[in-house]
Every structure is written in C-alpha cells, then in structure tokens.
XYZ file of N, CA and C in Angstrom:
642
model
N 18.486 9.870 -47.972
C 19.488 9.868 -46.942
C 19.089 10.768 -45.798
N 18.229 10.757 -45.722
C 17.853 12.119 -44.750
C 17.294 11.523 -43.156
N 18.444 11.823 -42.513
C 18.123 11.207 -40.932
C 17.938 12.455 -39.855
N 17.831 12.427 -38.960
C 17.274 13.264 -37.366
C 18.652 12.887 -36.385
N 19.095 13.671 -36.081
C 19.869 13.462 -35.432
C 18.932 13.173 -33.526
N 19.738 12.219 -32.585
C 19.490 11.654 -31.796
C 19.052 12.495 -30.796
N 18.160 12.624 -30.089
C 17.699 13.790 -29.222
C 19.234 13.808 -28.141
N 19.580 12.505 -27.946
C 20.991 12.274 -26.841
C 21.780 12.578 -26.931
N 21.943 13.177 -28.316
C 23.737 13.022 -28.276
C 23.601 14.663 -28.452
N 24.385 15.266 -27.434
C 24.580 16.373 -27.331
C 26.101 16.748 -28.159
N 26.124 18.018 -28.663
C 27.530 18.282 -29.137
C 28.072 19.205 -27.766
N 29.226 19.041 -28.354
C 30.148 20.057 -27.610
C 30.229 21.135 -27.964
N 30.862 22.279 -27.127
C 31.306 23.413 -27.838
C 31.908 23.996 -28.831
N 33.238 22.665 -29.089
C 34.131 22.119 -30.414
C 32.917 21.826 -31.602
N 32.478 20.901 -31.112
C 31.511 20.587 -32.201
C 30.609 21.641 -32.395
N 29.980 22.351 -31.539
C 29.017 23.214 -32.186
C 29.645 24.216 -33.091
N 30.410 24.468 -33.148
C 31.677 25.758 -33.382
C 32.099 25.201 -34.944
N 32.068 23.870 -34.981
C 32.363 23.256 -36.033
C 31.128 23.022 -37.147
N 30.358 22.804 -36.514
C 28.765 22.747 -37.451
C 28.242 24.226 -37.690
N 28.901 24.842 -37.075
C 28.374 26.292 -37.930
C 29.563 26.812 -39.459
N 30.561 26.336 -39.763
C 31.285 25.964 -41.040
C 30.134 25.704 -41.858
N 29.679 26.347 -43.119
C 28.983 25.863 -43.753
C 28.827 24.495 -44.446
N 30.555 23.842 -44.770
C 30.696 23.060 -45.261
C 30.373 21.508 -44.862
N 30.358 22.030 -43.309
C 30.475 20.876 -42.128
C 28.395 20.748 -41.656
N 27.770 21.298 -42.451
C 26.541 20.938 -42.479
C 25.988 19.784 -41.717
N 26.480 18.501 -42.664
C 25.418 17.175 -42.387
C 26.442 16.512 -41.755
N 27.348 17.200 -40.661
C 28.330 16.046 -39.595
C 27.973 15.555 -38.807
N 25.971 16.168 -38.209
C 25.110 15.387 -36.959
C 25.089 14.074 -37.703
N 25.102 14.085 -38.800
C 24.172 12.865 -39.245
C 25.200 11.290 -38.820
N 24.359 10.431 -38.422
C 25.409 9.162 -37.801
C 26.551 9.120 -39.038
N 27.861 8.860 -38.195
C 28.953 8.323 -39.011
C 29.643 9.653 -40.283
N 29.172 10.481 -40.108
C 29.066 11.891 -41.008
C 30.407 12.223 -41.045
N 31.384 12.035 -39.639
C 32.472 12.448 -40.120
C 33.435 11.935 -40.895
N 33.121 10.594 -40.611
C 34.122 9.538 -41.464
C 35.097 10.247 -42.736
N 36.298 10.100 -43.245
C 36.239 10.556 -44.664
C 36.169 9.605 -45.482
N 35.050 8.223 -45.954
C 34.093 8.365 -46.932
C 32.937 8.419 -47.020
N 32.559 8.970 -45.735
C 31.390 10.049 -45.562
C 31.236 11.436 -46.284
N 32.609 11.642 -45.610
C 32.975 13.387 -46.387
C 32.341 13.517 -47.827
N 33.407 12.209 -48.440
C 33.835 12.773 -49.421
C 32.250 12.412 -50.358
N 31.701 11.214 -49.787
C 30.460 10.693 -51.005
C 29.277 12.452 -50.506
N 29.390 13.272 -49.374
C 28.809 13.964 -49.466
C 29.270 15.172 -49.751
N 30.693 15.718 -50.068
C 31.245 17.182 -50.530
C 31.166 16.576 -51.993
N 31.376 15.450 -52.490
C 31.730 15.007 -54.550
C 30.802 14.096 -54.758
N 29.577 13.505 -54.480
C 29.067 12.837 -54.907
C 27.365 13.434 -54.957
N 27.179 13.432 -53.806
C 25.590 13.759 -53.152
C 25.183 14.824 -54.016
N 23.988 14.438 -54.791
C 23.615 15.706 -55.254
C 23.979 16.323 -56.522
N 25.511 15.802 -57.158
C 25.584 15.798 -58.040
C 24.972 14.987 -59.501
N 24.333 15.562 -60.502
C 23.412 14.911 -61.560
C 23.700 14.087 -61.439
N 23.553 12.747 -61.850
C 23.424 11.325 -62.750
C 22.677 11.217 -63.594
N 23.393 11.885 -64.849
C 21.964 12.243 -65.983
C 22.335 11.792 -67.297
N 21.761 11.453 -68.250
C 22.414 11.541 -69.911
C 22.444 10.144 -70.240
N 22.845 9.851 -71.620
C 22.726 8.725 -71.950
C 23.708 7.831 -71.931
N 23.620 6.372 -71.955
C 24.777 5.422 -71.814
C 24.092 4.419 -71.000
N 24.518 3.300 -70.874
C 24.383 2.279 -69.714
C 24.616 2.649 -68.794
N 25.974 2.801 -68.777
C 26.971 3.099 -67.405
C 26.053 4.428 -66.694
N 25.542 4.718 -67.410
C 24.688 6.097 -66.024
C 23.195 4.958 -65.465
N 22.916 4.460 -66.357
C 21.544 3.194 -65.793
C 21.905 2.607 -65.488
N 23.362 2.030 -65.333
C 23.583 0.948 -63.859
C 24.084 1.969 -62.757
N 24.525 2.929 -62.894
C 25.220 3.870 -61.804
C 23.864 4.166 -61.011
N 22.505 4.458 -62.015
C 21.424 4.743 -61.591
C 20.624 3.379 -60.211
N 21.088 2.619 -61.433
C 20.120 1.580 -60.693
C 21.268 0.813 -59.442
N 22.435 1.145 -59.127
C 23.392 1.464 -57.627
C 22.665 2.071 -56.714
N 22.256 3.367 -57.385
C 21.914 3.973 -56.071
C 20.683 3.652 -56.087
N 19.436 3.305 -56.700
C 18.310 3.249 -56.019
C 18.406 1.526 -55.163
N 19.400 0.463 -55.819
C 19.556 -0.672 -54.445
C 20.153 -0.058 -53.401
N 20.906 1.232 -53.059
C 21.700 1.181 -52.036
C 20.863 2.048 -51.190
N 19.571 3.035 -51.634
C 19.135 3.836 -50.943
C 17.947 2.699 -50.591
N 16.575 1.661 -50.917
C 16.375 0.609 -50.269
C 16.788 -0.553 -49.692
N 18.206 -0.248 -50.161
C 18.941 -1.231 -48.644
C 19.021 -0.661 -47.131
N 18.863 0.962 -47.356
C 19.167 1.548 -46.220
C 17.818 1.565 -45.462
N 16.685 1.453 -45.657
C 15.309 1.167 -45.166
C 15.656 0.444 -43.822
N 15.099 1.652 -42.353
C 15.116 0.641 -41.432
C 17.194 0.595 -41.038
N 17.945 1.475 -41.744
C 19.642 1.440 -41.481
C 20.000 2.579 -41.570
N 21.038 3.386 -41.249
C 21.710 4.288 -41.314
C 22.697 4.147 -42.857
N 22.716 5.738 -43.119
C 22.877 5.457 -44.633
C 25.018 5.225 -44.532
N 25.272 5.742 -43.095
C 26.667 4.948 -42.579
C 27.222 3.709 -43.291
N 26.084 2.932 -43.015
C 25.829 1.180 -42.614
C 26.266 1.147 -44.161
N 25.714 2.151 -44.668
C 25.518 0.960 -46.265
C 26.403 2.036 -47.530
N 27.174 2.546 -46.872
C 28.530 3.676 -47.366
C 29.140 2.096 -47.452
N 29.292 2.169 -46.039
C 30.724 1.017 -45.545
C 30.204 -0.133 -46.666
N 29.424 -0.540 -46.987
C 28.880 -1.750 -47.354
C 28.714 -1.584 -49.145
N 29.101 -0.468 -49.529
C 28.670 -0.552 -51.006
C 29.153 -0.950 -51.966
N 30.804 -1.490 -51.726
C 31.638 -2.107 -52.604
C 30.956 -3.555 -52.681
N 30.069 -3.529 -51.579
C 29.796 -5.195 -51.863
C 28.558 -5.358 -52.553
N 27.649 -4.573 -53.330
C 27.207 -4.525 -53.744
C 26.903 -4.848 -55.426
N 27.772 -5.356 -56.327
C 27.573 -5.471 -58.023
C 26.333 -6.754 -58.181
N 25.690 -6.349 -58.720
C 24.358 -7.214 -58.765
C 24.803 -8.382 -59.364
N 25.866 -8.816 -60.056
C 26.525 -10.391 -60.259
C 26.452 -10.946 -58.785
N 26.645 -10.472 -57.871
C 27.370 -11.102 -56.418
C 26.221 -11.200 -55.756
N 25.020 -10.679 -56.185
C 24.088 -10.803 -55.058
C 23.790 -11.821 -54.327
N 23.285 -13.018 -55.250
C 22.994 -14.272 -54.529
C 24.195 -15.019 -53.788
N 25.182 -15.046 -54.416
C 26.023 -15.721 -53.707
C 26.563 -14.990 -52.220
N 26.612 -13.489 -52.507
C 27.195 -13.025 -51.102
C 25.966 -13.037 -50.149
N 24.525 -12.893 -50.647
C 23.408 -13.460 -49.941
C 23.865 -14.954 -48.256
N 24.187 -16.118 -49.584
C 25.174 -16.933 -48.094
C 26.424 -17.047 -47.719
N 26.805 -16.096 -47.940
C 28.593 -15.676 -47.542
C 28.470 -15.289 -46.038
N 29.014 -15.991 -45.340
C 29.264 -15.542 -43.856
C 29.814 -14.602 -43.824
N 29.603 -14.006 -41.813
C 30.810 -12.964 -41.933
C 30.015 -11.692 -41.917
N 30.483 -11.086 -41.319
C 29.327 -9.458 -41.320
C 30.410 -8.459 -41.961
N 30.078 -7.462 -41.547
C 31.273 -5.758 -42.164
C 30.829 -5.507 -43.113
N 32.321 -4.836 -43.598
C 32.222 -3.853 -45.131
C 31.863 -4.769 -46.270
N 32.514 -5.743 -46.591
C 32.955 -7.108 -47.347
C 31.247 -7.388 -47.625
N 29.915 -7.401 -47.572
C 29.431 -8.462 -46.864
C 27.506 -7.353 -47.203
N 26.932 -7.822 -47.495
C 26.010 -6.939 -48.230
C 24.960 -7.091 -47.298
N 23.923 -6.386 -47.249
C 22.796 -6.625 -45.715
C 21.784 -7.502 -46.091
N 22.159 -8.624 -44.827
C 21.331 -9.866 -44.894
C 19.877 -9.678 -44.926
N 18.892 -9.332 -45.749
C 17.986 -9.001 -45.739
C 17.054 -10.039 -46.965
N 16.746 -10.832 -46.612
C 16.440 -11.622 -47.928
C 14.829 -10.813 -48.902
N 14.532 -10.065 -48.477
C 13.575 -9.374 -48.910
C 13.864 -8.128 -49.633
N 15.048 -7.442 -49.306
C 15.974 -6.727 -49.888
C 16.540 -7.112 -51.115
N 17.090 -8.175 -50.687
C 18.225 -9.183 -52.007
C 17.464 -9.433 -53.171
N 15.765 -9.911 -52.895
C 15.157 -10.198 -53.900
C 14.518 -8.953 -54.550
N 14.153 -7.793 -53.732
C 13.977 -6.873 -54.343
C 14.815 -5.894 -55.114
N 16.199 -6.583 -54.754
C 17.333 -5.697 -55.840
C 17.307 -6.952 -57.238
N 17.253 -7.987 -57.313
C 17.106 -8.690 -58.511
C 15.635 -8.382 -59.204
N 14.639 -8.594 -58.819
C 13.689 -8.091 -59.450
C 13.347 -6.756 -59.796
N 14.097 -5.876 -58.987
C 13.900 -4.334 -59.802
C 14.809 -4.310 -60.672
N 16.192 -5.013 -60.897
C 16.783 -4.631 -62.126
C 16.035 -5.119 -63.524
N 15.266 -5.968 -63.045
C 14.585 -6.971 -64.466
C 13.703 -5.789 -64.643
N 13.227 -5.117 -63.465
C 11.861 -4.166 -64.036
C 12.328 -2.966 -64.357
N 13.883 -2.663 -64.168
C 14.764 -1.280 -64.900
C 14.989 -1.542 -65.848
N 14.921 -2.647 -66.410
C 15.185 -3.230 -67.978
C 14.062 -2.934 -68.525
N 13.083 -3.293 -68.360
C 11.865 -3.071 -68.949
C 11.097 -1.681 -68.823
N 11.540 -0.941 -67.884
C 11.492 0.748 -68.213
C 12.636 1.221 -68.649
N 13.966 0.681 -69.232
C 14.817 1.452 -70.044
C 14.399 1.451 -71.414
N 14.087 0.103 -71.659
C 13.283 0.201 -72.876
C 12.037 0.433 -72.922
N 11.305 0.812 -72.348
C 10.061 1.529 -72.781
C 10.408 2.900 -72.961
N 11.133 3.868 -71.930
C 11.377 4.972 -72.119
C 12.829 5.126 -72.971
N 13.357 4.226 -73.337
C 14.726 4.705 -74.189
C 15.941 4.514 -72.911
N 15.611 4.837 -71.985
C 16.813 4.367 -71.216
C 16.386 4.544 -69.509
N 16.593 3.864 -68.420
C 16.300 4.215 -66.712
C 16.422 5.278 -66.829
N 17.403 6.112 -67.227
C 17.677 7.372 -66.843
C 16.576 8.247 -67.258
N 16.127 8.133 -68.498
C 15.202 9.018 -68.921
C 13.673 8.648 -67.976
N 13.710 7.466 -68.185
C 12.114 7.373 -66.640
C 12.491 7.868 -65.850
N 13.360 7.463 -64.504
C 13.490 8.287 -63.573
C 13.030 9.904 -63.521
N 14.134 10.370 -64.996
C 14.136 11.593 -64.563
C 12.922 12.273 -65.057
N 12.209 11.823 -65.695
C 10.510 12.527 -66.261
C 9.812 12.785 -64.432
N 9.885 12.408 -63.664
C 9.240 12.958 -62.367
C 9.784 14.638 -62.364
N 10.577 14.653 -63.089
C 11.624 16.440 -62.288
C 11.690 16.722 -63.698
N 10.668 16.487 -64.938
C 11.155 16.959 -66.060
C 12.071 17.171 -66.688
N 13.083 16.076 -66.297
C 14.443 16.097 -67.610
C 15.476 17.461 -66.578
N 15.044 17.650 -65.966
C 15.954 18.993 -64.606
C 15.955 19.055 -63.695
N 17.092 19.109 -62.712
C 17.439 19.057 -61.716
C 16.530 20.180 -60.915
N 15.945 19.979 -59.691
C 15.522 21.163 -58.792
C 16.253 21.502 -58.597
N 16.446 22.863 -58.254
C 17.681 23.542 -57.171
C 16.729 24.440 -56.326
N 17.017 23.370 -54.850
C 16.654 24.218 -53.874
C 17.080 25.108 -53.181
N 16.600 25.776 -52.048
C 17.544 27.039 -51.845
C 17.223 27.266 -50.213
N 17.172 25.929 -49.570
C 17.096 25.661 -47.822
C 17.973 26.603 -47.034
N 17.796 26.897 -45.947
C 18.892 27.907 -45.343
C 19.355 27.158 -44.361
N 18.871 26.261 -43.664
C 19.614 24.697 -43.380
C 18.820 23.818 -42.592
N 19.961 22.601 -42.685
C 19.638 21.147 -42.982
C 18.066 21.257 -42.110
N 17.836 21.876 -40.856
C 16.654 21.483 -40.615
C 15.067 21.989 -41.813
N 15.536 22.397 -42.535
C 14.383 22.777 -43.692
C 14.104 21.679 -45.232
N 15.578 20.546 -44.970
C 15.368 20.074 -45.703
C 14.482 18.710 -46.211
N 13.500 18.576 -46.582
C 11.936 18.150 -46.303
C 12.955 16.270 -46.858
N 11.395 15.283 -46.269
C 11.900 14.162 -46.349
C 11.425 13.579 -47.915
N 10.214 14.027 -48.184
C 9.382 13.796 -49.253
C 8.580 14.581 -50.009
N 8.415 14.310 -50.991
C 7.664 15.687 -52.020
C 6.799 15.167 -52.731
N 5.883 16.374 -53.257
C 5.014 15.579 -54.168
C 5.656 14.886 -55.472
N 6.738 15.165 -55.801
C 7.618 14.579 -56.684
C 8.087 12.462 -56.265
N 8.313 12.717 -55.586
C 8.584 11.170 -54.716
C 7.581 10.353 -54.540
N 6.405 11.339 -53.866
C 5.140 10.587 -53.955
C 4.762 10.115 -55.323
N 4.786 10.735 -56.648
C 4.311 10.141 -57.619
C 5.193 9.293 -57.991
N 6.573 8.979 -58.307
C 7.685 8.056 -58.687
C 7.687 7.031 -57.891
N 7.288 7.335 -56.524
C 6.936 5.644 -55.549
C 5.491 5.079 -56.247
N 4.533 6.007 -56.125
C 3.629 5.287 -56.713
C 3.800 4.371 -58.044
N 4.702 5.030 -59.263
C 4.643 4.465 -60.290
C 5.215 2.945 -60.278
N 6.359 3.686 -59.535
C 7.541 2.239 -59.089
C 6.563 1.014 -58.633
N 5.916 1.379 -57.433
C 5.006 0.413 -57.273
C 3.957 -0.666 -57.898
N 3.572 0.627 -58.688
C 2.669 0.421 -59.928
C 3.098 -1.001 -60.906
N 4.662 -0.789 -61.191
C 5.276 -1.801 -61.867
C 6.069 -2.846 -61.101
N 6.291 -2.981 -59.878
C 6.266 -3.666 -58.975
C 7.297 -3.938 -58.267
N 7.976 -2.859 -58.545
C 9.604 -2.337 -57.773
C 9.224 -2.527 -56.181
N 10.321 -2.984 -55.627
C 10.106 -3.072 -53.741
C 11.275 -2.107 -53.156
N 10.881 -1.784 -51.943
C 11.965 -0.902 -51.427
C 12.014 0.557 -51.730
N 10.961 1.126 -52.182
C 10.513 2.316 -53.020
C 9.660 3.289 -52.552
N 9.220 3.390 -50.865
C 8.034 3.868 -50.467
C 8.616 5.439 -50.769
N 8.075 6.868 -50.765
C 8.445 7.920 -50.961
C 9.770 8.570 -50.249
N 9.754 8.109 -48.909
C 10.566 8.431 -48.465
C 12.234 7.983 -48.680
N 12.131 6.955 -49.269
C 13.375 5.951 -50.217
C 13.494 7.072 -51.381
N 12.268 7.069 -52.141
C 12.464 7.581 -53.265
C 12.611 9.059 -53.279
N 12.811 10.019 -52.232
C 12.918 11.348 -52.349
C 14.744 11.118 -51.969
N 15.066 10.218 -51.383
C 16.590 10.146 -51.056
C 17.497 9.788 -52.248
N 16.875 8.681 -53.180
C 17.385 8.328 -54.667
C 17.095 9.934 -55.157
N 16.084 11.152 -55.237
C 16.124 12.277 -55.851
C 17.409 12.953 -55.392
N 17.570 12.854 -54.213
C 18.735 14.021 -53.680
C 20.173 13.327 -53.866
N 20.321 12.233 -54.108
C 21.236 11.200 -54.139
C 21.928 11.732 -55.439
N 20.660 11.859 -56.723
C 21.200 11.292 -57.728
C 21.423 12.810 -58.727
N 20.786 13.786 -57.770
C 20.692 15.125 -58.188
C 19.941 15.696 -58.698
N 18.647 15.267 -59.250
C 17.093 15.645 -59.683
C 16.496 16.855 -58.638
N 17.583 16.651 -57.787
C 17.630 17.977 -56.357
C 18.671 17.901 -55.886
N 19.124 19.460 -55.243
C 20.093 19.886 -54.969
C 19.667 20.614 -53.517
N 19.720 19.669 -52.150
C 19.595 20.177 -51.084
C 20.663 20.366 -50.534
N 21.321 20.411 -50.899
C 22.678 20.953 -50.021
C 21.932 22.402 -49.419
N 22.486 23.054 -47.934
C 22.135 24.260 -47.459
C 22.891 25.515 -48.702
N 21.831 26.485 -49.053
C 22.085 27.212 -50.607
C 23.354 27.762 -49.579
N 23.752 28.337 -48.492
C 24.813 29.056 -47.939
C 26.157 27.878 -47.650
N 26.169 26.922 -48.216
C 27.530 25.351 -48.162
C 27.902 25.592 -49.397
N 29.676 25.395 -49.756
C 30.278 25.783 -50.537
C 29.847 24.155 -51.903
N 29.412 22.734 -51.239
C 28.173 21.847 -51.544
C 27.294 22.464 -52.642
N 26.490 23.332 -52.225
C 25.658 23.849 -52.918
C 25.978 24.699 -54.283
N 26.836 25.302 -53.669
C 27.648 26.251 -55.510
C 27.969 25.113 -56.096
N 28.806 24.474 -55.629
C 29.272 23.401 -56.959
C 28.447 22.599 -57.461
N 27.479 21.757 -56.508
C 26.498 21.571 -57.582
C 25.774 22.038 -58.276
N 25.074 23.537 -57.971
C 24.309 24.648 -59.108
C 25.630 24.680 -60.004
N 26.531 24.905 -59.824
C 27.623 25.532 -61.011
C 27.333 24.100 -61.869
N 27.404 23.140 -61.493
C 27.237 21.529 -62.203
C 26.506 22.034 -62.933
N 24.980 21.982 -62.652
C 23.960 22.319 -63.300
C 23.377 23.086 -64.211
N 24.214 24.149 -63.982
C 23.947 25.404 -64.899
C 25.130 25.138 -65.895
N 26.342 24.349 -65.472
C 27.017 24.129 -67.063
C 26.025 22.821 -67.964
N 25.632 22.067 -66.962
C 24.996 20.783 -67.972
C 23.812 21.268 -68.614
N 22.873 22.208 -67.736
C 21.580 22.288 -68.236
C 21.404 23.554 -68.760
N 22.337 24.587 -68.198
C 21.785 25.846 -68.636
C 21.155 26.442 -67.343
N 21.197 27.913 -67.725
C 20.744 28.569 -66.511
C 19.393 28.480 -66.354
C-alpha cells in the first residue's frame, strides 16, 4: 500500500497542523481520509493474519488478490471495491456492467491471475500445511516490528519481498512483483510500519507481543 503523495497537492495550514497528530500519519495518502480508509488503517493494517484455520488462508489469500489488483491503482480504488471481491463472483462480475464500488477492476489479466493463484494457494497450503504457514516462513513464523520515525522512512521493498516474489513467481503466481509483495507484508502484519511514535503502532506491537511473545 505504500504511495508518494502528489508533488501538487499542497496542504494547508489546517491540514498541516493535522498531519502532525501522530495518529493522522497516512492522511497524504489518496482518499486517506475517508472513514473506511480510517478505519481499514487505525484496525486492520498491520495487524497479524496468522495461525491456523482456513478462514485465515482465505482472509490471506483476500489480501494478496486485493493488493495485485491495486498494481498500476490507488489502494482508495480497491478499499471502495473490496466487497466485490469473493472469488465465487469472479468470472461472472468479470461481465457485469457498470463501474463503482459494486463492480471488481476490469482487468482481465488480473481476474485470471486471482483464479489461478488460488489453485496455486491450494497447492502451497498443502505442501506447507496451510498458505499461512508459506507465506509466513519469509519473516520466520514473526512479525517484524519496525521502528520508522515517519511515513517518509517507510521503505517500499525488502530483501524479505524480494525473495517471496521470487518464489511466488517461481510457482507461477501473477501480480506478485516485490513491490506488491512487501504491501501483502505490511497489510497482513509480518511488519508493523506504522510510525513507532502513532498510537497504530502500540496496538499493533501490544498485538504482537500478546500473540508471539516479547
């Protein structure tokens, strides 16, 4: 999820006054203020997606279609757009007229790369016992916790991303280049970039240190 804000768009004095709130961090970012912007980034972002069950390997495999849908989009675009997303609906909302929220991104190279990576999340759940457990072997079974002093320090890609795109690739996942795949890391909580001084950041270390230990 990690965008640059527009060299153009200048803030105001209101606004600058407002982005120094720790909490109010990532409000440059397009569409940031929205509240279900807010909220997928004060209760969602960053928090683990870890442990066993299905329901965490399809929750898993949500966000890595929704973070290569955003390839080339604002991660705005595809907030608004994620209810339309359950991989039953793909093909058919594929020719569903009609643009908006309702309505999933016409991308036919996209569409096919969210059906064929779930067939190939099947076949790394069972090799490794479950998606969740592949995924998370790049970050060793633990969340990073970083400790940025803000958003401009927070990097796009790591050597961590670089090897998990490669693998992905390897097995023939699309939509996966590093820079996708360091956003599924921060997405899903394998890292914790929130700025360490955003009230963001305690709650997800506090997450962490109850799930994993200090």
């Amino acid at each position: 999820m990690a965008q640059k804000r527009p060299a153009s768009q200048q803030a105001t004095p209101a606004k600058r006054r407002k982005l120094q709130d720790p909490a109010a961090w990532y409000e440059s970012y397009s569409g940031a203020t929205a509240d279900y912007y807010k909220r997928y980034m004060d209760k969602e972002w960053g928090v683990p997606i870890y442990g066993p069950g299905r329901s965490r390997d399809n929750k898993l495999f949500e966000m890595l279609s929704l973070e290569g849908a955003q390839a080339g989009l604002s991660w705005d675009t595809i907030l608004r757009k994620r209810e339309a997303y359950p991989p039953s609906k793909v093909t058919s909302l594929l020719k569903s007229p009609g643009e908006g929220s309702a309505v999933i991104v016409k991308n036919r190279g996209k569409i096919e790369s969210v059906i064929r990576n779930a067939k190939l999340s099947l076949q790394a759940a069972e090799e490794y016992g479950s998606f969740c457990k592949f995924l998370w072997s790049f970050v060793k079974g633990r969340p990073k916790v970083n400790r940025w002093k803000n958003m401009k320090r927070i990097p796009v890609v790591t050597k961590e991303a670089m090897e998990m795109s490669k693998e992905l690739k390897k097995r023939g996942f699309g939509f996966v280049g590093p820079t996708i795949c360091y956003a599924l890391m921060q997405s899903i909580g394998m890292v914790n970039d929130h700025p360490v001084n955003s009230p963001q950041w305690k709650r997800v270390n506090d997450i962490v240190e109850r799930r994993f230990g200090k």
